[in-house]
PDB file of C-alpha atoms in Angstrom:
ATOM      1  CA  MET A   1     116.283 -55.032  45.755  1.00  0.00           C
ATOM      2  CA  PHE A   2     119.917 -55.596  46.784  1.00  0.00           C
ATOM      3  CA  TYR A   3     121.006 -52.618  44.673  1.00  0.00           C
ATOM      4  CA  HIS A   4     118.485 -50.193  46.155  1.00  0.00           C
ATOM      5  CA  LEU A   5     119.024 -51.357  49.738  1.00  0.00           C
ATOM      6  CA  SER A   6     122.809 -51.046  49.356  1.00  0.00           C
ATOM      7  CA  LYS A   7     122.531 -47.496  48.010  1.00  0.00           C
ATOM      8  CA  ILE A   8     120.140 -46.372  50.761  1.00  0.00           C
ATOM      9  CA  PHE A   9     122.283 -47.978  53.452  1.00  0.00           C
ATOM     10  CA  TRP A  10     125.412 -46.324  52.086  1.00  0.00           C
ATOM     11  CA  PHE A  11     123.732 -42.903  51.994  1.00  0.00           C
ATOM     12  CA  PHE A  12     123.330 -43.087  55.763  1.00  0.00           C
ATOM     13  CA  GLY A  13     126.424 -45.119  56.505  1.00  0.00           C
ATOM     14  CA  GLN A  14     129.241 -43.295  54.724  1.00  0.00           C
ATOM     15  CA  PRO A  15     131.473 -41.505  57.271  1.00  0.00           C
ATOM     16  CA  ILE A  16     130.654 -37.875  56.429  1.00  0.00           C
ATOM     17  CA  ASN A  17     126.899 -38.399  56.268  1.00  0.00           C
ATOM     18  CA  LEU A  18     126.950 -40.531  59.430  1.00  0.00           C
ATOM     19  CA  ALA A  19     128.888 -37.825  61.275  1.00  0.00           C
ATOM     20  CA  ILE A  20     126.390 -35.166  60.137  1.00  0.00           C
ATOM     21  CA  PHE A  21     123.421 -37.271  61.212  1.00  0.00           C
ATOM     22  CA  LEU A  22     124.986 -37.921  64.618  1.00  0.00           C
ATOM     23  CA  LEU A  23     125.789 -34.247  65.150  1.00  0.00           C
ATOM     24  CA  PHE A  24     122.281 -33.260  64.063  1.00  0.00           C
ATOM     25  CA  ALA A  25     120.809 -35.864  66.415  1.00  0.00           C
ATOM     26  CA  GLY A  26     122.953 -34.448  69.209  1.00  0.00           C
ATOM     27  CA  LEU A  27     121.693 -30.939  68.477  1.00  0.00           C
ATOM     28  CA  LEU A  28     118.077 -32.099  68.524  1.00  0.00           C
ATOM     29  CA  ALA A  29     118.640 -33.989  71.760  1.00  0.00           C
ATOM     30  CA  ALA A  30     120.153 -30.859  73.324  1.00  0.00           C
ATOM     31  CA  LEU A  31     117.137 -28.764  72.266  1.00  0.00           C
ATOM     32  CA  PHE A  32     114.859 -31.232  74.053  1.00  0.00           C
ATOM     33  CA  GLY A  33     117.020 -31.327  77.162  1.00  0.00           C
ATOM     34  CA  ARG A  34     118.435 -34.806  76.652  1.00  0.00           C
ATOM     35  CA  ARG A  35     121.968 -33.993  77.728  1.00  0.00           C
ATOM     36  CA  ARG A  36     123.393 -37.498  77.769  1.00  0.00           C
ATOM     37  CA  LEU A  37     122.001 -38.331  74.357  1.00  0.00           C
ATOM     38  CA  ALA A  38     123.207 -34.973  73.009  1.00  0.00           C
ATOM     39  CA  ALA A  39     126.713 -35.577  74.323  1.00  0.00           C
ATOM     40  CA  THR A  40     126.802 -39.120  72.905  1.00  0.00           C
ATOM     41  CA  GLY A  41     125.722 -38.046  69.410  1.00  0.00           C
ATOM     42  CA  SER A  42     128.071 -35.061  69.353  1.00  0.00           C
ATOM     43  CA  VAL A  43     131.100 -37.026  70.571  1.00  0.00           C
ATOM     44  CA  LEU A  44     130.531 -39.887  68.113  1.00  0.00           C
ATOM     45  CA  GLY A  45     130.006 -37.492  65.188  1.00  0.00           C
ATOM     46  CA  LEU A  46     133.119 -35.521  66.080  1.00  0.00           C
ATOM     47  CA  ALA A  47     135.157 -38.705  66.550  1.00  0.00           C
ATOM     48  CA  ILE A  48     134.220 -39.930  63.060  1.00  0.00           C
ATOM     49  CA  LEU A  49     135.242 -36.592  61.538  1.00  0.00           C
ATOM     50  CA  VAL A  50     138.567 -36.451  63.408  1.00  0.00           C
ATOM     51  CA  LEU A  51     139.500 -40.058  62.641  1.00  0.00           C
ATOM     52  CA  SER A  52     138.529 -39.703  58.974  1.00  0.00           C
ATOM     53  CA  ALA A  53     140.178 -36.337  58.291  1.00  0.00           C
ATOM     54  CA  TRP A  54     143.148 -36.099  60.620  1.00  0.00           C
ATOM     55  CA  THR A  55     144.497 -39.644  60.993  1.00  0.00           C
ATOM     56  CA  SER A  56     145.856 -42.388  58.760  1.00  0.00           C
ATOM     57  CA  LEU A  57     142.894 -44.655  59.528  1.00  0.00           C
ATOM     58  CA  GLY A  58     141.603 -44.638  55.951  1.00  0.00           C
ATOM     59  CA  ALA A  59     144.988 -45.475  54.440  1.00  0.00           C
ATOM     60  CA  MET A  60     145.520 -48.288  56.962  1.00  0.00           C
ATOM     61  CA  MET A  61     142.143 -49.781  56.051  1.00  0.00           C
ATOM     62  CA  LEU A  62     142.838 -49.474  52.304  1.00  0.00           C
ATOM     63  CA  ASN A  63     146.314 -50.969  52.335  1.00  0.00           C
ATOM     64  CA  PRO A  64     145.416 -54.649  52.939  1.00  0.00           C
ATOM     65  CA  LEU A  65     142.838 -54.416  50.146  1.00  0.00           C
ATOM     66  CA  GLU A  66     145.440 -53.024  47.746  1.00  0.00           C
ATOM     67  CA  GLU A  67     148.055 -55.612  48.706  1.00  0.00           C
ATOM     68  CA  ARG A  68     145.705 -58.571  48.317  1.00  0.00           C
ATOM     69  CA  PHE A  69     146.293 -59.039  44.573  1.00  0.00           C
ATOM     70  CA  PRO A  70     149.863 -58.142  43.530  1.00  0.00           C
ATOM     71  CA  LYS A  71     150.215 -57.152  39.894  1.00  0.00           C
ATOM     72  CA  PRO A  72     151.284 -60.297  37.983  1.00  0.00           C
ATOM     73  CA  SER A  73     153.501 -60.710  34.928  1.00  0.00           C
ATOM     74  CA  LEU A  74     151.591 -60.150  31.719  1.00  0.00           C
ATOM     75  CA  PRO A  75     150.993 -63.185  29.503  1.00  0.00           C
ATOM     76  CA  GLU A  76     152.377 -63.182  25.977  1.00  0.00           C
ATOM     77  CA  LYS A  77     148.891 -63.210  24.493  1.00  0.00           C
ATOM     78  CA  VAL A  78     145.848 -61.330  25.797  1.00  0.00           C
ATOM     79  CA  ASP A  79     142.489 -62.002  24.166  1.00  0.00           C
ATOM     80  CA  GLY A  80     140.627 -59.258  25.953  1.00  0.00           C
ATOM     81  CA  ILE A  81     140.624 -56.600  28.629  1.00  0.00           C
ATOM     82  CA  VAL A  82     137.720 -55.844  30.929  1.00  0.00           C
ATOM     83  CA  VAL A  83     137.811 -52.428  32.593  1.00  0.00           C
ATOM     84  CA  LEU A  84     135.269 -51.604  35.279  1.00  0.00           C
ATOM     85  CA  GLY A  85     133.559 -48.240  35.405  1.00  0.00           C
ATOM     86  CA  GLY A  86     134.241 -45.626  38.036  1.00  0.00           C
ATOM     87  CA  GLY A  87     136.901 -43.542  36.313  1.00  0.00           C
ATOM     88  CA  PHE A  88     134.837 -40.736  34.808  1.00  0.00           C
ATOM     89  CA  GLU A  89     132.975 -37.683  36.095  1.00  0.00           C
ATOM     90  CA  GLY A  90     129.591 -38.861  34.848  1.00  0.00           C
ATOM     91  CA  ALA A  91     127.531 -35.760  35.629  1.00  0.00           C
ATOM     92  CA  ILE A  92     130.067 -33.395  34.054  1.00  0.00           C
ATOM     93  CA  ASN A  93     130.475 -35.553  30.944  1.00  0.00           C
ATOM     94  CA  LEU A  94     126.721 -35.827  30.510  1.00  0.00           C
ATOM     95  CA  ALA A  95     126.449 -32.039  30.555  1.00  0.00           C
ATOM     96  CA  ARG A  96     129.581 -31.172  28.562  1.00  0.00           C
ATOM     97  CA  GLY A  97     130.106 -34.163  26.318  1.00  0.00           C
ATOM     98  CA  GLY A  98     133.767 -34.619  27.215  1.00  0.00           C
ATOM     99  CA  TYR A  99     135.714 -37.306  29.019  1.00  0.00           C
ATOM    100  CA  GLU A 100     136.686 -35.767  32.348  1.00  0.00           C
ATOM    101  CA  LEU A 101     138.453 -38.254  34.615  1.00  0.00           C
ATOM    102  CA  ASN A 102     138.071 -38.535  38.377  1.00  0.00           C
ATOM    103  CA  SER A 103     140.499 -39.975  40.934  1.00  0.00           C
ATOM    104  CA  GLY A 104     139.844 -43.470  39.532  1.00  0.00           C
ATOM    105  CA  GLY A 105     140.779 -42.417  35.989  1.00  0.00           C
ATOM    106  CA  ASP A 106     143.895 -44.625  36.068  1.00  0.00           C
ATOM    107  CA  ARG A 107     141.574 -47.478  35.087  1.00  0.00           C
ATOM    108  CA  MET A 108     140.942 -45.940  31.686  1.00  0.00           C
ATOM    109  CA  VAL A 109     144.498 -44.687  31.163  1.00  0.00           C
ATOM    110  CA  GLU A 110     145.932 -48.136  31.916  1.00  0.00           C
ATOM    111  CA  THR A 111     143.379 -49.737  29.617  1.00  0.00           C
ATOM    112  CA  ALA A 112     144.521 -47.515  26.762  1.00  0.00           C
ATOM    113  CA  ILE A 113     148.139 -48.483  27.467  1.00  0.00           C
ATOM    114  CA  LEU A 114     147.271 -52.190  27.528  1.00  0.00           C
ATOM    115  CA  ALA A 115     145.238 -51.811  24.342  1.00  0.00           C
ATOM    116  CA  ARG A 116     148.290 -50.479  22.519  1.00  0.00           C
ATOM    117  CA  ARG A 117     150.483 -53.265  23.926  1.00  0.00           C
ATOM    118  CA  PHE A 118     147.995 -55.946  22.837  1.00  0.00           C
ATOM    119  CA  PRO A 119     146.527 -54.589  19.590  1.00  0.00           C
ATOM    120  CA  GLN A 120     144.413 -57.689  18.899  1.00  0.00           C
ATOM    121  CA  ALA A 121     142.702 -57.689  22.297  1.00  0.00           C
ATOM    122  CA  LYS A 122     139.041 -56.798  22.636  1.00  0.00           C
ATOM    123  CA  ILE A 123     138.208 -54.091  25.190  1.00  0.00           C
ATOM    124  CA  VAL A 124     135.128 -54.500  27.394  1.00  0.00           C
ATOM    125  CA  VAL A 125     134.061 -51.320  29.202  1.00  0.00           C
ATOM    126  CA  SER A 126     131.585 -52.290  31.908  1.00  0.00           C
ATOM    127  CA  GLY A 127     129.675 -49.549  33.670  1.00  0.00           C
ATOM    128  CA  GLY A 128     126.317 -47.834  33.482  1.00  0.00           C
ATOM    129  CA  ASN A 129     125.061 -45.121  35.797  1.00  0.00           C
ATOM    130  CA  GLY A 130     125.368 -46.626  39.255  1.00  0.00           C
ATOM    131  CA  SER A 131     124.011 -43.651  41.201  1.00  0.00           C
ATOM    132  CA  LEU A 132     120.585 -43.858  42.807  1.00  0.00           C
ATOM    133  CA  PHE A 133     120.222 -40.107  43.282  1.00  0.00           C
ATOM    134  CA  LEU A 134     122.406 -38.348  40.687  1.00  0.00           C
ATOM    135  CA  ASP A 135     122.136 -38.196  36.912  1.00  0.00           C
ATOM    136  CA  GLY A 136     125.303 -38.942  35.017  1.00  0.00           C
ATOM    137  CA  GLU A 137     126.682 -40.586  31.923  1.00  0.00           C
ATOM    138  CA  GLY A 138     127.804 -44.192  32.391  1.00  0.00           C
ATOM    139  CA  ASP A 139     131.454 -44.992  31.810  1.00  0.00           C
ATOM    140  CA  ALA A 140     130.599 -47.274  28.877  1.00  0.00           C
ATOM    141  CA  ASP A 141     129.046 -44.254  27.149  1.00  0.00           C
ATOM    142  CA  THR A 142     132.004 -41.945  27.850  1.00  0.00           C
ATOM    143  CA  ALA A 143     134.878 -44.361  27.288  1.00  0.00           C
ATOM    144  CA  PRO A 144     134.688 -44.544  23.479  1.00  0.00           C
ATOM    145  CA  ARG A 145     135.417 -40.814  23.246  1.00  0.00           C
ATOM    146  CA  LEU A 146     138.518 -41.047  25.434  1.00  0.00           C
ATOM    147  CA  LEU A 147     139.814 -44.363  24.096  1.00  0.00           C
ATOM    148  CA  GLY A 148     139.199 -43.221  20.532  1.00  0.00           C
ATOM    149  CA  ALA A 149     141.184 -40.055  21.170  1.00  0.00           C
ATOM    150  CA  LEU A 150     144.001 -42.250  22.523  1.00  0.00           C
ATOM    151  CA  GLY A 151     144.086 -44.397  19.396  1.00  0.00           C
ATOM    152  CA  VAL A 152     141.878 -47.351  20.315  1.00  0.00           C
ATOM    153  CA  SER A 153     139.613 -48.152  17.372  1.00  0.00           C
ATOM    154  CA  ALA A 154     135.880 -48.409  17.967  1.00  0.00           C
ATOM    155  CA  ASP A 155     135.631 -51.900  16.467  1.00  0.00           C
ATOM    156  CA  ARG A 156     137.640 -53.307  19.368  1.00  0.00           C
ATOM    157  CA  LEU A 157     135.201 -52.023  21.987  1.00  0.00           C
ATOM    158  CA  ILE A 158     132.453 -54.038  23.656  1.00  0.00           C
ATOM    159  CA  LEU A 159     130.266 -51.686  25.695  1.00  0.00           C
ATOM    160  CA  GLU A 160     128.330 -52.974  28.673  1.00  0.00           C
ATOM    161  CA  ASP A 161     126.223 -49.990  29.767  1.00  0.00           C
ATOM    162  CA  LYS A 162     123.528 -51.559  31.976  1.00  0.00           C
ATOM    163  CA  SER A 163     125.432 -52.514  35.127  1.00  0.00           C
ATOM    164  CA  ARG A 164     124.933 -50.475  38.299  1.00  0.00           C
ATOM    165  CA  ASN A 165     127.299 -52.292  40.653  1.00  0.00           C
ATOM    166  CA  THR A 166     130.198 -54.738  40.593  1.00  0.00           C
ATOM    167  CA  TYR A 167     127.970 -57.810  40.714  1.00  0.00           C
ATOM    168  CA  GLU A 168     126.214 -56.647  37.558  1.00  0.00           C
ATOM    169  CA  ASN A 169     129.576 -55.753  35.983  1.00  0.00           C
ATOM    170  CA  ALA A 170     130.556 -59.407  36.271  1.00  0.00           C
ATOM    171  CA  VAL A 171     127.278 -61.015  35.247  1.00  0.00           C
ATOM    172  CA  PHE A 172     126.545 -58.711  32.309  1.00  0.00           C
ATOM    173  CA  SER A 173     130.120 -58.796  31.001  1.00  0.00           C
ATOM    174  CA  ARG A 174     130.095 -62.593  31.101  1.00  0.00           C
ATOM    175  CA  LYS A 175     126.898 -62.689  29.041  1.00  0.00           C
ATOM    176  CA  LEU A 176     128.264 -60.235  26.480  1.00  0.00           C
ATOM    177  CA  VAL A 177     131.671 -61.830  26.036  1.00  0.00           C
ATOM    178  CA  GLU A 178     130.982 -65.536  26.509  1.00  0.00           C
ATOM    179  CA  PRO A 179     134.701 -66.229  27.119  1.00  0.00           C
ATOM    180  CA  LYS A 180     136.053 -69.464  25.761  1.00  0.00           C
ATOM    181  CA  PRO A 181     138.263 -71.913  27.651  1.00  0.00           C
ATOM    182  CA  GLY A 182     141.938 -71.064  27.321  1.00  0.00           C
ATOM    183  CA  GLU A 183     141.405 -67.384  26.603  1.00  0.00           C
ATOM    184  CA  SER A 184     143.308 -64.779  28.621  1.00  0.00           C
ATOM    185  CA  TRP A 185     141.316 -61.813  29.864  1.00  0.00           C
ATOM    186  CA  LEU A 186     142.717 -59.028  32.014  1.00  0.00           C
ATOM    187  CA  LEU A 187     140.509 -57.463  34.682  1.00  0.00           C
ATOM    188  CA  VAL A 188     141.372 -53.802  35.224  1.00  0.00           C
ATOM    189  CA  THR A 189     140.057 -51.970  38.268  1.00  0.00           C
ATOM    190  CA  SER A 190     141.319 -50.050  41.277  1.00  0.00           C
ATOM    191  CA  ALA A 191     143.611 -52.082  43.538  1.00  0.00           C
ATOM    192  CA  PHE A 192     141.376 -51.592  46.592  1.00  0.00           C
ATOM    193  CA  HIS A 193     138.417 -52.885  44.565  1.00  0.00           C
ATOM    194  CA  MET A 194     140.155 -55.953  43.126  1.00  0.00           C
ATOM    195  CA  PRO A 195     139.311 -58.506  45.880  1.00  0.00           C
ATOM    196  CA  ARG A 196     135.588 -57.965  45.471  1.00  0.00           C
ATOM    197  CA  ALA A 197     135.708 -57.613  41.677  1.00  0.00           C
ATOM    198  CA  LYS A 198     137.841 -60.704  41.079  1.00  0.00           C
ATOM    199  CA  ALA A 199     135.662 -62.834  43.364  1.00  0.00           C
ATOM    200  CA  LEU A 200     132.488 -61.731  41.594  1.00  0.00           C
ATOM    201  CA  PHE A 201     133.928 -62.445  38.144  1.00  0.00           C
ATOM    202  CA  ASP A 202     135.026 -65.879  39.361  1.00  0.00           C
ATOM    203  CA  MET A 203     131.537 -66.594  40.701  1.00  0.00           C
ATOM    204  CA  ALA A 204     130.070 -65.475  37.372  1.00  0.00           C
ATOM    205  CA  GLY A 205     132.237 -67.981  35.539  1.00  0.00           C
ATOM    206  CA  PHE A 206     134.444 -65.380  33.888  1.00  0.00           C
ATOM    207  CA  ALA A 207     138.109 -66.322  34.482  1.00  0.00           C
ATOM    208  CA  THR A 208     140.324 -63.246  34.523  1.00  0.00           C
ATOM    209  CA  ILE A 209     143.856 -62.167  35.326  1.00  0.00           C
ATOM    210  CA  PRO A 210     143.716 -59.362  37.927  1.00  0.00           C
ATOM    211  CA  TRP A 211     145.470 -56.177  36.815  1.00  0.00           C
ATOM    212  CA  PRO A 212     145.163 -53.707  39.714  1.00  0.00           C
ATOM    213  CA  VAL A 213     145.698 -49.987  39.134  1.00  0.00           C
ATOM    214  CA  ASP A 214     144.827 -46.712  40.844  1.00  0.00           C
ATOM    215  CA  TYR A 215     146.741 -47.326  44.079  1.00  0.00           C
ATOM    216  CA  ARG A 216     145.875 -44.950  46.934  1.00  0.00           C
ATOM    217  CA  THR A 217     148.500 -46.065  49.488  1.00  0.00           C
ATOM    218  CA  SER A 218     152.275 -46.318  49.523  1.00  0.00           C
ATOM    219  CA  GLY A 219     152.286 -49.805  51.034  1.00  0.00           C
ATOM    220  CA  LYS A 220     154.102 -48.498  54.104  1.00  0.00           C
ATOM    221  CA  GLU A 221     151.146 -47.223  56.060  1.00  0.00           C
ATOM    222  CA  GLY A 222     151.226 -46.870  59.817  1.00  0.00           C
ATOM    223  CA  ILE A 223     149.432 -45.138  62.646  1.00  0.00           C
ATOM    224  CA  GLY A 224     149.822 -41.413  62.223  1.00  0.00           C
ATOM    225  CA  PHE A 225     148.242 -38.011  62.675  1.00  0.00           C
ATOM    226  CA  TYR A 226     147.714 -35.563  59.827  1.00  0.00           C
ATOM    227  CA  ARG A 227     149.813 -37.510  57.311  1.00  0.00           C
ATOM    228  CA  ASP A 228     147.731 -36.342  54.359  1.00  0.00           C
ATOM    229  CA  ASN A 229     145.466 -33.432  53.583  1.00  0.00           C
ATOM    230  CA  PRO A 230     142.035 -33.817  55.241  1.00  0.00           C
ATOM    231  CA  ILE A 231     140.081 -34.082  51.975  1.00  0.00           C
ATOM    232  CA  ASP A 232     142.179 -37.003  50.696  1.00  0.00           C
ATOM    233  CA  SER A 233     142.088 -38.641  54.120  1.00  0.00           C
ATOM    234  CA  VAL A 234     138.295 -38.466  54.238  1.00  0.00           C
ATOM    235  CA  GLN A 235     138.111 -39.902  50.738  1.00  0.00           C
ATOM    236  CA  ALA A 236     140.428 -42.788  51.696  1.00  0.00           C
ATOM    237  CA  THR A 237     138.353 -43.553  54.782  1.00  0.00           C
ATOM    238  CA  THR A 238     135.124 -43.436  52.786  1.00  0.00           C
ATOM    239  CA  ILE A 239     136.436 -45.755  50.086  1.00  0.00           C
ATOM    240  CA  ALA A 240     137.858 -48.197  52.624  1.00  0.00           C
ATOM    241  CA  VAL A 241     134.655 -48.369  54.689  1.00  0.00           C
ATOM    242  CA  ARG A 242     132.565 -48.859  51.536  1.00  0.00           C
ATOM    243  CA  GLU A 243     134.830 -51.651  50.269  1.00  0.00           C
ATOM    244  CA  TRP A 244     134.917 -53.569  53.550  1.00  0.00           C
ATOM    245  CA  ILE A 245     131.134 -53.252  53.954  1.00  0.00           C
ATOM    246  CA  GLY A 246     130.742 -54.350  50.339  1.00  0.00           C
ATOM    247  CA  LEU A 247     132.793 -57.484  50.942  1.00  0.00           C
ATOM    248  CA  PHE A 248     130.742 -58.301  54.044  1.00  0.00           C
ATOM    249  CA  ALA A 249     127.418 -57.698  52.274  1.00  0.00           C
ATOM    250  CA  TYR A 250     128.346 -59.714  49.189  1.00  0.00           C
ATOM    251  CA  LYS A 251     129.540 -62.632  51.345  1.00  0.00           C
ATOM    252  CA  LEU A 252     126.404 -62.468  53.471  1.00  0.00           C
ATOM    253  CA  SER A 253     124.184 -62.470  50.366  1.00  0.00           C
ATOM    254  CA  GLY A 254     126.090 -65.397  48.805  1.00  0.00           C
ATOM    255  CA  LYS A 255     127.412 -63.399  45.846  1.00  0.00           C
ATOM    256  CA  ILE A 256     131.029 -64.236  46.801  1.00  0.00           C
ATOM    257  CA  ASP A 257     132.287 -67.293  48.676  1.00  0.00           C
ATOM    258  CA  GLN A 258     134.934 -65.665  50.886  1.00  0.00           C
ATOM    259  CA  PHE A 259     134.890 -62.588  53.101  1.00  0.00           C
ATOM    260  CA  PHE A 260     138.355 -61.513  51.942  1.00  0.00           C
ATOM    261  CA  PRO A 261     139.045 -63.153  48.557  1.00  0.00           C
ATOM    262  CA  GLY A 262     142.655 -63.616  47.561  1.00  0.00           C
ATOM    263  CA  PRO A 263     144.815 -65.128  44.805  1.00  0.00           C
ATOM    264  CA  GLY A 264     144.370 -68.620  46.232  1.00  0.00           C
ATOM    265  CA  GLY A 265     140.709 -68.641  45.280  1.00  0.00           C
TER     266      GLY A 265
END
């Protein structure tokens, strides 16, 4: 239920869709002579588009998420690496059988680098098809092709292909791995996603060392106008809004114990 409700809510709540719905509502209100309602819907829709595309709002919202877990020093021994899905173009790979990466592909590239650095470590790829509306190949199905091409042998891989969201990433990975006390496991995901991911793995009883990658901000963000191209700015705003809403929803539902989890637990 939580999964379906979250996907439906996000369909209506993501900035671009919300702006379109508001503008459409404004148009309908204008057709029926409701001038005040038409003006309100149009102004709100336009404001969302302008703030998302032409300002640094998205980067400013992403930055505190990315700074929350600084990248630590690597331990001498790593027993395993868990990489969360979200780095592949699932629909394209399903159709073409390749391993096309999206903007989160750093997760998989970094995992391959870590795998070479720690040749005895197991590699858990956690990620099924998390889309409610679109068909696509899950990352756990695609990853063996890419990692194999980069020299990671198949016998090191543990594929968790059922999860649809981060909560299920944590719970299903924990059941598959059954980590033992004293083992060192790295958790690889995008830096903006690490607070939520680390908290969920902790709640699932899977102790991990956070290894954030895929940074989207410079760490020196400030209020600005047209500091990036509009497409990237909209993407940053969308990711930031989704992540903050996700933290709020997971805290409200009791899946994490802090609104903004950090290294202190």
